[in-house]
Short mmCIF file of C-alpha atoms and ligand atoms in Angstrom, two decimals:
data_model
loop_
_atom_site.label_atom_id
_atom_site.label_comp_id
_atom_site.label_asym_id
_atom_site.label_seq_id
_atom_site.Cartn_x
_atom_site.Cartn_y
_atom_site.Cartn_z
CA MET A 1303 -16.62 -22.45 11.93
CA PHE A 1304 -14.13 -25.50 11.92
CA LYS A 1305 -12.78 -27.24 15.17
CA HIS A 1306 -9.08 -27.87 16.00
CA ASN A 1307 -7.83 -31.07 13.88
CA GLN A 1308 -11.18 -31.52 12.35
CA LYS A 1309 -10.65 -33.69 9.27
CA THR A 1310 -12.29 -31.45 6.71
CA THR A 1311 -11.91 -29.86 3.23
CA ILE A 1312 -9.62 -27.01 2.21
CA ILE A 1313 -9.85 -25.15 -0.93
CA VAL A 1314 -6.49 -24.22 -2.28
CA MET A 1315 -5.56 -21.97 -5.36
CA ASN A 1316 -6.81 -23.03 -8.74
CA TYR A 1317 -9.66 -24.45 -7.21
CA PRO A 1318 -8.76 -28.16 -6.65
CA VAL A 1319 -10.39 -29.50 -3.65
CA VAL A 1320 -8.38 -31.52 -1.22
CA GLU A 1321 -9.02 -33.52 1.62
CA THR A 1322 -6.52 -32.86 4.43
CA GLU A 1323 -6.22 -32.82 8.15
CA ARG A 1324 -6.55 -29.21 9.65
CA ARG A 1325 -3.49 -28.74 11.88
CA TYR A 1326 -4.58 -25.43 13.16
CA THR A 1327 -7.63 -23.89 14.80
CA MET A 1328 -9.18 -21.56 12.03
CA THR A 1329 -12.14 -20.38 10.38
CA ASP A 1330 -12.94 -19.85 6.50
CA TYR A 1331 -10.13 -18.70 4.39
CA LYS A 1332 -8.77 -19.27 0.86
CA VAL A 1333 -5.11 -19.09 0.43
CA LYS A 1334 -2.52 -20.62 -1.96
CA ASP A 1335 -1.08 -23.21 0.16
CA ILE A 1336 -1.78 -23.52 3.94
CA ASN A 1337 1.49 -25.57 4.47
CA LEU A 1338 3.45 -22.30 3.92
CA ALA A 1339 2.37 -21.04 7.18
CA PRO A 1340 5.52 -21.81 9.19
CA GLN A 1341 7.60 -19.62 6.74
CA GLY A 1342 5.02 -17.00 7.08
CA ALA A 1343 5.41 -17.20 10.95
CA LEU A 1344 9.05 -16.36 10.47
CA LEU A 1345 8.32 -13.26 8.22
CA VAL A 1346 5.87 -12.04 10.60
CA GLU A 1347 8.02 -12.59 13.49
CA TRP A 1348 10.68 -10.42 11.81
CA ALA A 1349 8.17 -7.74 10.95
CA THR A 1350 6.97 -7.68 14.52
CA LYS A 1351 10.38 -7.17 15.83
CA HIS A 1352 10.71 -3.99 13.78
CA MET A 1353 7.27 -2.51 14.45
CA PRO A 1354 7.57 -1.33 18.05
CA VAL A 1355 4.81 1.25 18.03
CA LEU A 1356 2.25 -1.24 16.78
CA ALA A 1357 3.56 -3.53 19.30
CA GLN A 1358 2.74 -1.20 22.15
CA ILE A 1359 -0.74 -0.39 20.63
CA ARG A 1360 -1.18 -4.20 20.49
CA LYS A 1361 -0.41 -4.54 24.32
CA ARG A 1362 -3.11 -1.98 25.21
CA PHE A 1363 -5.59 -3.52 22.71
CA GLU A 1364 -5.02 -6.90 24.39
CA LYS A 1365 -5.90 -5.50 27.75
CA GLU A 1366 -8.66 -3.02 26.67
CA LYS A 1367 -10.14 -4.79 23.96
CA PRO A 1368 -11.65 -1.58 22.25
CA LEU A 1369 -12.63 -3.23 19.18
CA LYS A 1370 -14.66 -6.14 20.96
CA GLY A 1371 -17.59 -7.30 18.80
CA VAL A 1372 -16.59 -5.40 15.86
CA THR A 1373 -16.05 -6.79 12.28
CA LEU A 1374 -13.54 -5.33 10.18
CA GLY A 1375 -13.33 -5.89 6.40
CA ALA A 1376 -9.86 -4.99 5.14
CA CYS A 1377 -8.57 -4.92 1.62
CA LEU A 1378 -4.91 -4.38 2.09
CA HIS A 1379 -1.58 -5.60 0.37
CA VAL A 1380 -1.13 -9.01 2.35
CA THR A 1381 2.39 -8.52 3.49
CA LYS A 1382 4.25 -9.43 6.71
CA GLU A 1383 3.47 -5.90 8.07
CA THR A 1384 -0.11 -6.17 7.18
CA ALA A 1385 -0.18 -9.58 9.27
CA VAL A 1386 1.09 -7.49 12.30
CA LEU A 1387 -1.77 -4.99 11.82
CA ALA A 1388 -4.20 -7.80 11.48
CA GLU A 1389 -3.08 -9.55 14.76
CA THR A 1390 -3.15 -6.10 16.49
CA LEU A 1391 -6.52 -5.78 15.56
CA LYS A 1392 -7.64 -9.03 16.31
CA ALA A 1393 -5.88 -8.65 19.84
CA GLY A 1394 -8.35 -5.59 20.23
CA GLY A 1395 -11.29 -7.98 20.08
CA ALA A 1396 -12.19 -7.54 16.34
CA THR A 1397 -13.19 -10.14 13.83
CA VAL A 1398 -10.93 -9.64 10.85
CA ALA A 1399 -11.73 -10.41 7.21
CA LEU A 1400 -8.77 -9.77 4.94
CA CYS A 1401 -8.18 -9.71 1.09
CA GLY A 1402 -5.41 -8.29 -0.93
CA SER A 1403 -5.48 -4.73 -2.53
CA ASN A 1404 -3.63 -5.83 -5.60
CA PRO A 1405 -3.65 -9.06 -7.55
CA LEU A 1406 0.24 -9.59 -7.41
CA SER A 1407 1.16 -8.35 -4.00
CA THR A 1408 0.18 -10.96 -1.67
CA GLN A 1409 2.98 -12.96 0.28
CA ASP A 1410 1.56 -16.39 -0.10
CA GLU A 1411 3.29 -17.57 3.23
CA VAL A 1412 1.74 -14.54 5.19
CA ALA A 1413 -1.70 -15.30 3.88
CA ALA A 1414 -1.26 -19.02 5.17
CA TYR A 1415 0.04 -17.97 8.40
CA LEU A 1416 -2.83 -15.54 8.81
CA ALA A 1417 -5.16 -18.21 8.02
CA THR A 1418 -3.92 -20.26 11.09
CA LYS A 1419 -4.36 -17.28 13.30
CA GLY A 1420 -7.94 -17.05 12.88
CA ILE A 1421 -8.01 -14.26 10.27
CA HIS A 1422 -10.45 -14.79 7.58
CA VAL A 1423 -7.99 -14.17 4.87
CA TYR A 1424 -8.80 -14.44 0.98
CA ALA A 1425 -5.71 -13.71 -0.65
CA TRP A 1426 -3.02 -15.23 -3.02
CA ARG A 1427 -0.42 -14.05 -5.45
CA GLU A 1428 -1.20 -13.83 -9.20
CA GLN A 1429 -4.93 -13.50 -8.96
CA LYS A 1430 -6.94 -13.06 -12.19
CA THR A 1431 -9.24 -9.91 -12.09
CA ASP A 1432 -12.33 -11.98 -11.25
CA GLU A 1433 -10.62 -13.86 -8.49
CA TYR A 1434 -9.32 -10.64 -7.06
CA PHE A 1435 -13.05 -9.10 -6.81
CA TRP A 1436 -14.34 -12.49 -5.59
CA CYS A 1437 -11.99 -12.12 -2.61
CA ILE A 1438 -13.34 -8.57 -2.07
CA ASN A 1439 -17.02 -10.01 -2.06
CA LYS A 1440 -15.87 -12.74 0.34
CA VAL A 1441 -14.67 -10.05 2.88
CA LEU A 1442 -17.70 -8.20 2.39
CA ASP A 1443 -20.01 -11.23 3.14
CA TYR A 1444 -18.74 -10.78 6.79
CA LYS A 1445 -20.76 -7.63 7.00
CA PRO A 1446 -18.07 -5.43 8.26
CA GLN A 1447 -18.81 -2.35 10.31
CA VAL A 1448 -15.50 -0.91 9.54
CA THR A 1449 -13.70 -1.16 6.42
CA LEU A 1450 -9.97 -0.75 5.93
CA ASP A 1451 -9.02 -0.22 2.29
CA ASP A 1452 -6.06 0.53 0.17
CA GLY A 1453 -7.08 2.00 -3.13
CA ALA A 1454 -10.81 2.01 -2.52
CA ASP A 1455 -11.62 -1.15 -4.36
CA LEU A 1456 -13.53 -2.39 -1.40
CA VAL A 1457 -15.51 0.68 -0.82
CA GLY A 1458 -16.19 0.92 -4.42
CA ILE A 1459 -17.69 -2.49 -4.60
CA LEU A 1460 -19.74 -1.77 -1.41
CA HIS A 1461 -21.14 1.38 -2.88
CA LYS A 1462 -21.73 0.07 -6.37
CA GLU A 1463 -22.71 -3.57 -5.98
CA ARG A 1464 -23.36 -4.56 -2.30
CA THR A 1465 -25.39 -1.60 -1.17
CA GLU A 1466 -27.54 -3.82 1.13
CA LEU A 1467 -24.41 -3.95 3.46
CA LEU A 1468 -23.95 -0.23 3.78
CA GLN A 1469 -26.37 -0.10 6.86
CA ASN A 1470 -23.99 -2.08 8.80
CA VAL A 1471 -20.97 0.16 8.11
CA THR A 1472 -20.18 3.03 10.75
CA GLY A 1473 -16.98 4.03 9.19
CA GLY A 1474 -13.61 3.20 7.32
CA THR A 1475 -10.00 4.07 6.75
CA GLU A 1476 -8.06 4.50 3.42
CA GLU A 1477 -4.29 3.88 3.29
CA THR A 1478 -3.22 5.43 -0.07
CA THR A 1479 -3.23 8.58 -2.14
CA THR A 1480 -5.04 7.14 -5.00
CA GLY A 1481 -7.85 5.79 -2.80
CA VAL A 1482 -8.16 9.11 -0.91
CA ILE A 1483 -8.50 10.99 -4.41
CA ARG A 1484 -11.40 8.35 -5.37
CA LEU A 1485 -13.11 8.88 -1.86
CA ARG A 1486 -12.91 12.58 -2.08
CA ALA A 1487 -14.57 12.40 -5.56
CA MET A 1488 -17.34 10.25 -4.05
CA GLU A 1489 -17.78 12.83 -1.25
CA ALA A 1490 -18.04 15.50 -3.92
CA ASP A 1491 -20.47 13.57 -5.84
CA GLY A 1492 -22.65 12.84 -2.73
CA ALA A 1493 -22.04 9.15 -3.38
CA LEU A 1494 -20.09 8.52 -0.12
CA LYS A 1495 -22.17 6.70 2.35
CA TYR A 1496 -20.06 6.68 5.64
CA PRO A 1497 -17.19 8.59 7.10
CA ILE A 1498 -13.68 7.59 6.18
CA ILE A 1499 -10.34 8.54 7.85
CA ALA A 1500 -7.69 9.18 5.11
CA VAL A 1501 -4.78 7.46 6.92
CA ASN A 1502 -2.65 8.33 3.92
CA ASP A 1503 -3.06 12.09 4.88
CA ALA A 1504 -1.41 11.59 8.37
CA TYR A 1505 1.90 13.24 8.43
CA THR A 1506 3.49 10.13 10.19
CA LYS A 1507 2.14 8.20 6.87
CA TYR A 1508 2.89 9.97 3.79
CA LEU A 1509 6.17 11.77 4.80
CA PHE A 1510 7.58 8.46 5.61
CA ASP A 1511 5.64 5.65 3.94
CA ASN A 1512 5.19 7.45 0.59
CA ARG A 1513 8.63 9.11 0.60
CA TYR A 1514 11.10 6.84 2.21
CA GLY A 1515 9.19 3.73 2.10
CA THR A 1516 8.25 3.98 -1.62
CA GLY A 1517 11.74 5.28 -2.44
CA GLN A 1518 13.70 2.33 -1.03
CA SER A 1519 11.23 -0.47 -1.79
CA THR A 1520 10.86 0.55 -5.49
CA ILE A 1521 14.68 0.54 -6.00
CA ASP A 1522 14.35 -2.83 -4.22
CA GLY A 1523 11.81 -4.12 -6.55
CA ILE A 1524 13.65 -2.88 -9.69
CA LEU A 1525 16.91 -4.38 -8.54
CA ARG A 1526 15.45 -7.73 -7.72
CA ALA A 1527 13.66 -7.76 -11.03
CA THR A 1528 16.59 -6.71 -13.26
CA SER A 1529 19.77 -7.18 -11.22
CA LEU A 1530 21.33 -4.27 -13.29
CA LEU A 1531 23.49 -1.30 -12.09
CA LEU A 1532 21.87 2.00 -11.51
CA ALA A 1533 25.12 4.22 -11.51
CA GLY A 1534 25.55 6.31 -14.43
CA LYS A 1535 22.05 5.45 -15.91
CA ASN A 1536 19.42 7.88 -16.80
CA PHE A 1537 16.49 7.14 -14.32
CA VAL A 1538 13.25 8.67 -15.08
CA VAL A 1539 10.76 9.37 -12.46
CA ALA A 1540 7.28 10.28 -13.51
CA GLY A 1541 5.68 12.49 -10.89
CA TYR A 1542 7.25 14.41 -8.21
CA GLY A 1543 4.83 13.73 -5.43
CA TRP A 1544 5.72 12.28 -2.20
CA CYS A 1545 6.61 8.76 -3.80
CA GLY A 1546 8.43 10.42 -6.57
CA ARG A 1547 10.58 12.57 -4.26
CA GLY A 1548 11.58 9.51 -2.28
CA LEU A 1549 12.44 7.40 -5.38
CA ALA A 1550 14.33 10.28 -7.06
CA MET A 1551 16.34 10.95 -3.95
CA ARG A 1552 17.18 7.19 -3.55
CA ALA A 1553 18.11 6.85 -7.35
CA LYS A 1554 20.41 9.73 -6.98
CA GLY A 1555 22.06 8.18 -4.05
CA LEU A 1556 22.77 5.03 -6.12
CA GLY A 1557 24.63 7.24 -8.79
CA ALA A 1558 21.80 7.48 -11.29
CA GLN A 1559 21.21 10.66 -13.33
CA VAL A 1560 17.70 11.26 -12.43
CA ILE A 1561 15.27 13.07 -14.78
CA VAL A 1562 11.81 14.10 -13.44
CA THR A 1563 8.58 14.63 -15.55
CA GLU A 1564 5.50 16.40 -14.00
CA VAL A 1565 2.31 18.42 -14.89
CA ASP A 1566 2.48 20.54 -11.87
CA PRO A 1567 4.68 23.64 -12.31
CA THR A 1568 5.48 23.86 -8.58
CA LYS A 1569 6.38 20.24 -8.20
CA ALA A 1570 8.59 20.75 -11.34
CA LEU A 1571 10.26 23.60 -10.02
CA GLU A 1572 10.97 21.79 -6.68
CA ALA A 1573 12.45 19.02 -8.43
CA ILE A 1574 14.83 21.44 -10.30
CA MET A 1575 15.93 22.90 -7.13
CA ASP A 1576 16.36 19.57 -5.54
CA GLY A 1577 18.91 19.13 -8.30
CA PHE A 1578 17.08 17.06 -10.94
CA ARG A 1579 16.48 17.60 -14.66
CA VAL A 1580 13.03 18.12 -15.55
CA MET A 1581 11.52 17.60 -19.12
CA PRO A 1582 8.51 16.35 -20.85
CA MET A 1583 8.16 12.48 -21.03
CA ASN A 1584 8.54 12.82 -25.01
CA GLU A 1585 12.06 14.13 -24.26
CA ALA A 1586 12.71 11.98 -21.29
CA ALA A 1587 11.74 8.80 -23.43
CA LYS A 1588 14.58 9.18 -25.82
CA ILE A 1589 17.28 9.13 -23.22
CA GLY A 1590 15.96 7.16 -20.35
CA ASP A 1591 17.33 3.74 -19.26
CA PHE A 1592 14.89 3.32 -16.51
CA PHE A 1593 11.37 4.68 -16.19
CA VAL A 1594 9.20 4.64 -13.25
CA THR A 1595 5.74 6.09 -13.00
CA LEU A 1596 4.31 7.19 -9.48
CA THR A 1597 1.60 9.63 -10.41
CA GLY A 1598 -1.78 7.97 -9.59
CA ASP A 1599 -2.66 9.01 -13.28
CA ILE A 1600 -3.60 7.00 -16.22
CA HIS A 1601 -1.31 6.41 -19.40
CA VAL A 1602 1.57 8.42 -18.37
CA ILE A 1603 3.89 6.38 -20.43
CA ARG A 1604 2.03 5.48 -23.83
CA GLY A 1605 2.73 4.34 -27.49
CA GLU A 1606 4.24 7.87 -28.49
CA HIS A 1607 6.81 7.60 -25.76
CA MET A 1608 7.57 3.86 -26.15
CA GLU A 1609 8.24 4.48 -30.00
CA LYS A 1610 11.14 6.78 -28.82
CA MET A 1611 12.71 4.57 -26.20
CA LYS A 1612 16.10 3.07 -26.42
CA ASP A 1613 16.60 -0.62 -27.02
CA GLY A 1614 16.62 -2.51 -23.65
CA ALA A 1615 14.67 0.38 -21.66
CA ILE A 1616 13.32 -0.91 -18.29
CA ILE A 1617 9.74 0.28 -17.61
CA ALA A 1618 7.97 -0.02 -14.27
CA ASN A 1619 5.36 1.47 -12.09
CA SER A 1620 4.95 2.11 -8.57
CA GLY A 1621 1.65 4.07 -8.31
CA HIS A 1622 -1.47 2.26 -7.08
CA PHE A 1623 -3.01 0.99 -10.25
CA ASN A 1624 -1.62 -0.68 -13.31
CA VAL A 1625 -3.03 1.93 -15.61
CA GLU A 1626 0.17 4.45 -15.48
CA ILE A 1627 1.73 2.44 -18.35
CA ASN A 1628 -0.41 1.91 -21.30
CA ILE A 1629 0.16 -1.79 -21.56
CA PRO A 1630 -2.44 -2.46 -24.21
CA GLU A 1631 -0.54 -0.02 -26.65
CA LEU A 1632 2.84 -1.97 -25.76
CA GLU A 1633 1.14 -5.14 -26.62
CA LYS A 1634 -0.13 -3.63 -29.88
CA MET A 1635 3.27 -2.36 -30.92
CA SER A 1636 4.96 -5.69 -30.12
CA VAL A 1637 5.52 -8.93 -32.00
CA SER A 1638 6.06 -11.14 -29.13
CA LYS A 1639 7.02 -11.26 -25.45
CA ARG A 1640 8.83 -13.46 -23.18
CA THR A 1641 9.46 -13.83 -19.39
CA VAL A 1642 13.30 -13.37 -18.94
CA ARG A 1643 13.45 -13.23 -15.40
CA PRO A 1644 10.81 -13.37 -12.51
CA ASN A 1645 8.93 -10.17 -12.96
CA LEU A 1646 10.56 -8.91 -15.99
CA GLU A 1647 8.83 -9.29 -19.47
CA GLU A 1648 10.61 -8.45 -22.50
CA TYR A 1649 8.55 -7.04 -25.44
CA SER A 1650 9.90 -7.41 -28.92
CA LEU A 1651 8.79 -4.48 -30.99
CA LYS A 1652 8.05 -4.50 -34.77
CA ASP A 1653 11.04 -2.48 -35.33
CA GLY A 1654 13.37 -4.78 -33.55
CA ARG A 1655 13.71 -2.93 -30.20
CA LYS A 1656 13.08 -4.55 -26.93
CA LEU A 1657 11.35 -3.04 -24.03
CA CYS A 1658 11.29 -4.55 -20.70
CA LEU A 1659 8.30 -4.18 -18.39
CA LEU A 1660 8.49 -5.08 -14.81
CA ALA A 1661 5.75 -6.85 -12.61
CA GLU A 1662 3.04 -6.38 -15.32
CA GLY A 1663 3.00 -2.69 -14.70
CA ARG A 1664 1.72 -3.36 -11.11
CA LEU A 1665 3.39 -1.77 -7.95
CA VAL A 1666 6.90 -2.81 -8.54
CA ASN A 1667 7.86 -2.52 -4.95
CA LEU A 1668 5.02 -5.10 -3.74
CA ALA A 1669 5.08 -7.45 -6.79
CA ALA A 1670 8.81 -7.64 -7.27
CA ALA A 1671 9.92 -7.11 -3.75
CA GLU A 1672 8.25 -7.04 -0.18
CA GLY A 1673 6.78 -3.58 -0.08
CA HIS A 1674 7.93 -0.93 2.39
CA PRO A 1675 10.23 -1.86 5.23
CA SER A 1676 8.69 -2.82 8.49
CA GLU A 1677 9.89 0.33 10.27
CA VAL A 1678 8.02 2.53 8.02
CA MET A 1679 4.64 0.48 8.06
CA ASP A 1680 5.01 0.63 11.83
CA MET A 1681 3.82 4.26 11.57
CA SER A 1682 1.26 3.79 8.70
CA PHE A 1683 -0.29 0.90 10.37
CA SER A 1684 -0.36 2.32 14.10
CA ASN A 1685 -2.46 5.08 12.28
CA GLN A 1686 -4.69 2.48 10.93
CA ALA A 1687 -5.10 0.77 14.16
CA LEU A 1688 -5.73 4.11 16.20
CA SER A 1689 -8.06 5.30 13.37
CA THR A 1690 -10.09 2.12 13.51
CA GLU A 1691 -10.38 2.47 17.28
CA TYR A 1692 -11.37 6.12 16.87
CA LEU A 1693 -14.10 5.17 14.35
CA THR A 1694 -15.60 2.71 16.71
CA LYS A 1695 -15.46 4.96 19.71
CA HIS A 1696 -17.03 8.08 17.72
CA LYS A 1697 -20.08 6.63 16.18
CA GLY A 1698 -22.26 9.31 14.39
CA MET A 1699 -19.56 11.11 12.74
CA LYS A 1700 -20.66 12.94 9.48
CA THR A 1701 -20.28 11.20 6.25
CA LYS A 1702 -17.18 12.75 4.77
CA VAL A 1703 -13.51 12.14 4.20
CA TYR A 1704 -11.60 12.94 7.67
CA ARG A 1705 -8.01 13.62 8.23
CA VAL A 1706 -6.34 11.25 10.96
CA PRO A 1707 -6.94 13.35 14.29
CA LYS A 1708 -3.87 15.48 15.03
CA ASP A 1709 -3.56 13.56 18.46
CA ILE A 1710 -3.34 10.21 16.80
CA ASP A 1711 -0.63 11.45 14.35
CA GLU A 1712 1.45 13.19 17.06
CA LEU A 1713 1.06 10.17 19.40
CA VAL A 1714 2.53 7.86 16.65
CA ALA A 1715 5.36 10.31 16.03
CA GLY A 1716 6.11 10.55 19.75
CA LEU A 1717 6.05 6.68 20.34
CA LYS A 1718 8.30 6.14 17.20
CA LEU A 1719 10.86 8.55 18.49
CA LYS A 1720 10.78 6.82 22.04
CA ALA A 1721 11.21 3.39 20.38
CA ILE A 1722 14.23 4.64 18.48
CA ASN A 1723 15.50 6.28 21.70
CA VAL A 1724 15.47 9.84 20.35
CA GLU A 1725 14.72 12.51 22.89
CA ILE A 1726 13.59 16.24 21.64
CA ASP A 1727 13.31 19.52 23.49
CA GLU A 1728 10.05 20.72 25.06
CA LEU A 1729 8.67 24.08 24.77
CA THR A 1730 9.48 26.34 28.06
CA GLU A 1731 6.40 28.28 29.61
CA GLU A 1732 8.27 31.31 28.27
CA GLN A 1733 8.37 30.02 24.93
CA LYS A 1734 4.75 28.86 25.06
CA LYS A 1735 3.63 32.24 25.94
CA TYR A 1736 5.86 33.98 23.35
CA LEU A 1737 4.28 31.70 20.35
CA ALA A 1738 0.92 32.43 21.44
CA THR A 1739 1.23 36.32 21.45
CA TRP A 1740 0.88 38.72 18.71
CA GLU A 1741 2.09 41.69 20.50
CA GLU A 1742 5.93 41.01 20.67
CA GLY A 1743 7.92 41.85 17.62
CA THR A 1744 11.20 43.60 16.77
CA ILE A 1745 13.06 44.48 19.70
N1 LIG B 1815 4.24 1.72 -4.32
C1 LIG B 1815 3.73 2.05 -3.24
O1 LIG B 1815 3.99 1.31 -2.14
C2 LIG B 1815 2.91 3.20 -2.79
C3 LIG B 1815 2.84 3.97 -1.72
C4 LIG B 1815 2.15 5.10 -1.36
C5 LIG B 1815 1.35 5.79 -2.52
N2 LIG B 1815 1.42 4.86 -3.70
C6 LIG B 1815 0.78 5.34 -4.86
O2 LIG B 1815 1.52 6.12 -5.67
C7 LIG B 1815 0.96 7.12 -6.33
C8 LIG B 1815 1.49 8.54 -6.03
O3 LIG B 1815 1.21 8.75 -4.64
P1 LIG B 1815 1.83 10.24 -4.06
O4 LIG B 1815 1.46 10.06 -2.50
O5 LIG B 1815 3.22 10.45 -4.45
O6 LIG B 1815 0.93 11.19 -4.77
P2 LIG B 1815 1.17 12.70 -5.01
O7 LIG B 1815 -0.28 13.32 -5.41
O8 LIG B 1815 1.90 13.33 -3.77
O9 LIG B 1815 1.91 13.00 -6.32
C9 LIG B 1815 1.58 12.46 -7.65
C10 LIG B 1815 2.34 13.58 -8.52
O10 LIG B 1815 2.22 12.96 -9.88
C11 LIG B 1815 2.08 14.11 -10.73
N3 LIG B 1815 1.54 13.76 -11.97
C12 LIG B 1815 -0.02 13.54 -12.17
N4 LIG B 1815 -0.09 13.08 -13.49
C13 LIG B 1815 1.06 13.31 -14.07
C14 LIG B 1815 1.63 12.95 -15.37
N5 LIG B 1815 0.81 12.68 -16.42
N6 LIG B 1815 3.00 13.23 -15.61
C15 LIG B 1815 3.70 13.46 -14.60
N7 LIG B 1815 3.33 13.75 -13.37
C16 LIG B 1815 2.17 13.63 -13.07
C17 LIG B 1815 1.14 15.01 -9.83
O11 LIG B 1815 1.41 16.43 -10.36
C18 LIG B 1815 1.78 14.91 -8.40
O12 LIG B 1815 3.00 15.81 -8.21
C19 LIG B 1815 -0.55 6.83 -5.95
O13 LIG B 1815 -1.29 6.23 -6.84
C20 LIG B 1815 -0.47 6.19 -4.63
O14 LIG B 1815 -1.52 5.74 -4.27
C21 LIG B 1815 2.15 3.75 -3.87
#
């Protein structure tokens, strides 16, 4: 541990080692540029102001210190909202080690800010794959008792490569759909070694974060990357799950003609009745101006589709991993590529057409914009904070994937309503009795 104002060595991105004076009290970290901390502080201040539920939890954590002595290993997108979560967990007494859950999603200003606040942060934007996994391993070096993951990469490394550390871990949380799917597969295989709470599956998470958060921030990322008009354009949404529903709704709101592609007949029907056209990707490919994948699946847009796309088509992904678009096939079909704008690469195909890929096919809302709005992350991260507290209070849970306890989910909803000054009705005693009986029917 370093002392305040100690003259020491800071390692910054690209590994140059620089001698500098530490102006802050801090422990180990690795960020792009520690001097970005003041800008990060402003971003985090802004997010904090818009996360009232987490602020209340933090106040209680400061008093009760429910996480005292607990080391947390977190692999989450390092955004201003994640900073508010990290500070809340630290206020609860935890030691927090944090890395990014995507090589392109870290906000460098925020990472720098967190380093000055005693969070062991290992994250910077534009990481190579080996740097990304190096950071995960650095977090694991802290021997966490609870893991907080987004996409299950940290849990995966822990179970495959750092198994000696499993004995320290009492539980974990998982933030996103793709991570939960991976964890359920581990559970089914008997490979999972500790209990995990699927934060993604809380109502106060997916109904708001996946739907309204992804809906708005994906549009935000596309607009920042392209600066193009959506009105009147054919906007293809691949996957009509919670994220896809949100995106389709918001694209329609901006005047786009939305086309949905699906593999699930029920979801396809729902899309039709919600007012969208549904067709296979092979058909949509011919007419789409914008394509966005949000499926959690692999190679949803591939060579056979890109062969049919119009000149100038924009392709993006907002699903967790960068495998939804077959980028190696796009590379093979192309004779050259150039960066035209930040987060927009234009591929020149052999037949002369040009296709534009946003943010290297990584989550466009986090790579080209700032991820979900703070108000939405307020609920997701309140579930994270309370689930982390729950895991530390309930040692000895069975090794399986759990839903967020109903009490927590309802508490978050209640606190959010209160924070936005909305009151609702309460069941009367008569209504409670009526709803609990089976004897009453037609009168
Ligand atoms: N960008 C973000 O910030 C963000 C936020 C939350 C979740 N996610 C990620 O987005 C992805 C989707 O999450 P979700 O909560 O909407 O999941 P979901 O399970 O609710 O929906 C996924 C949908 O994709 C469909 N699908 C699967 N394969 C398909 C294919 N080949 N073609 C068309 N449709 C297909 C499924 O039938 C399903 O309806 C996941 O990877 C998740 O982790 C991203």
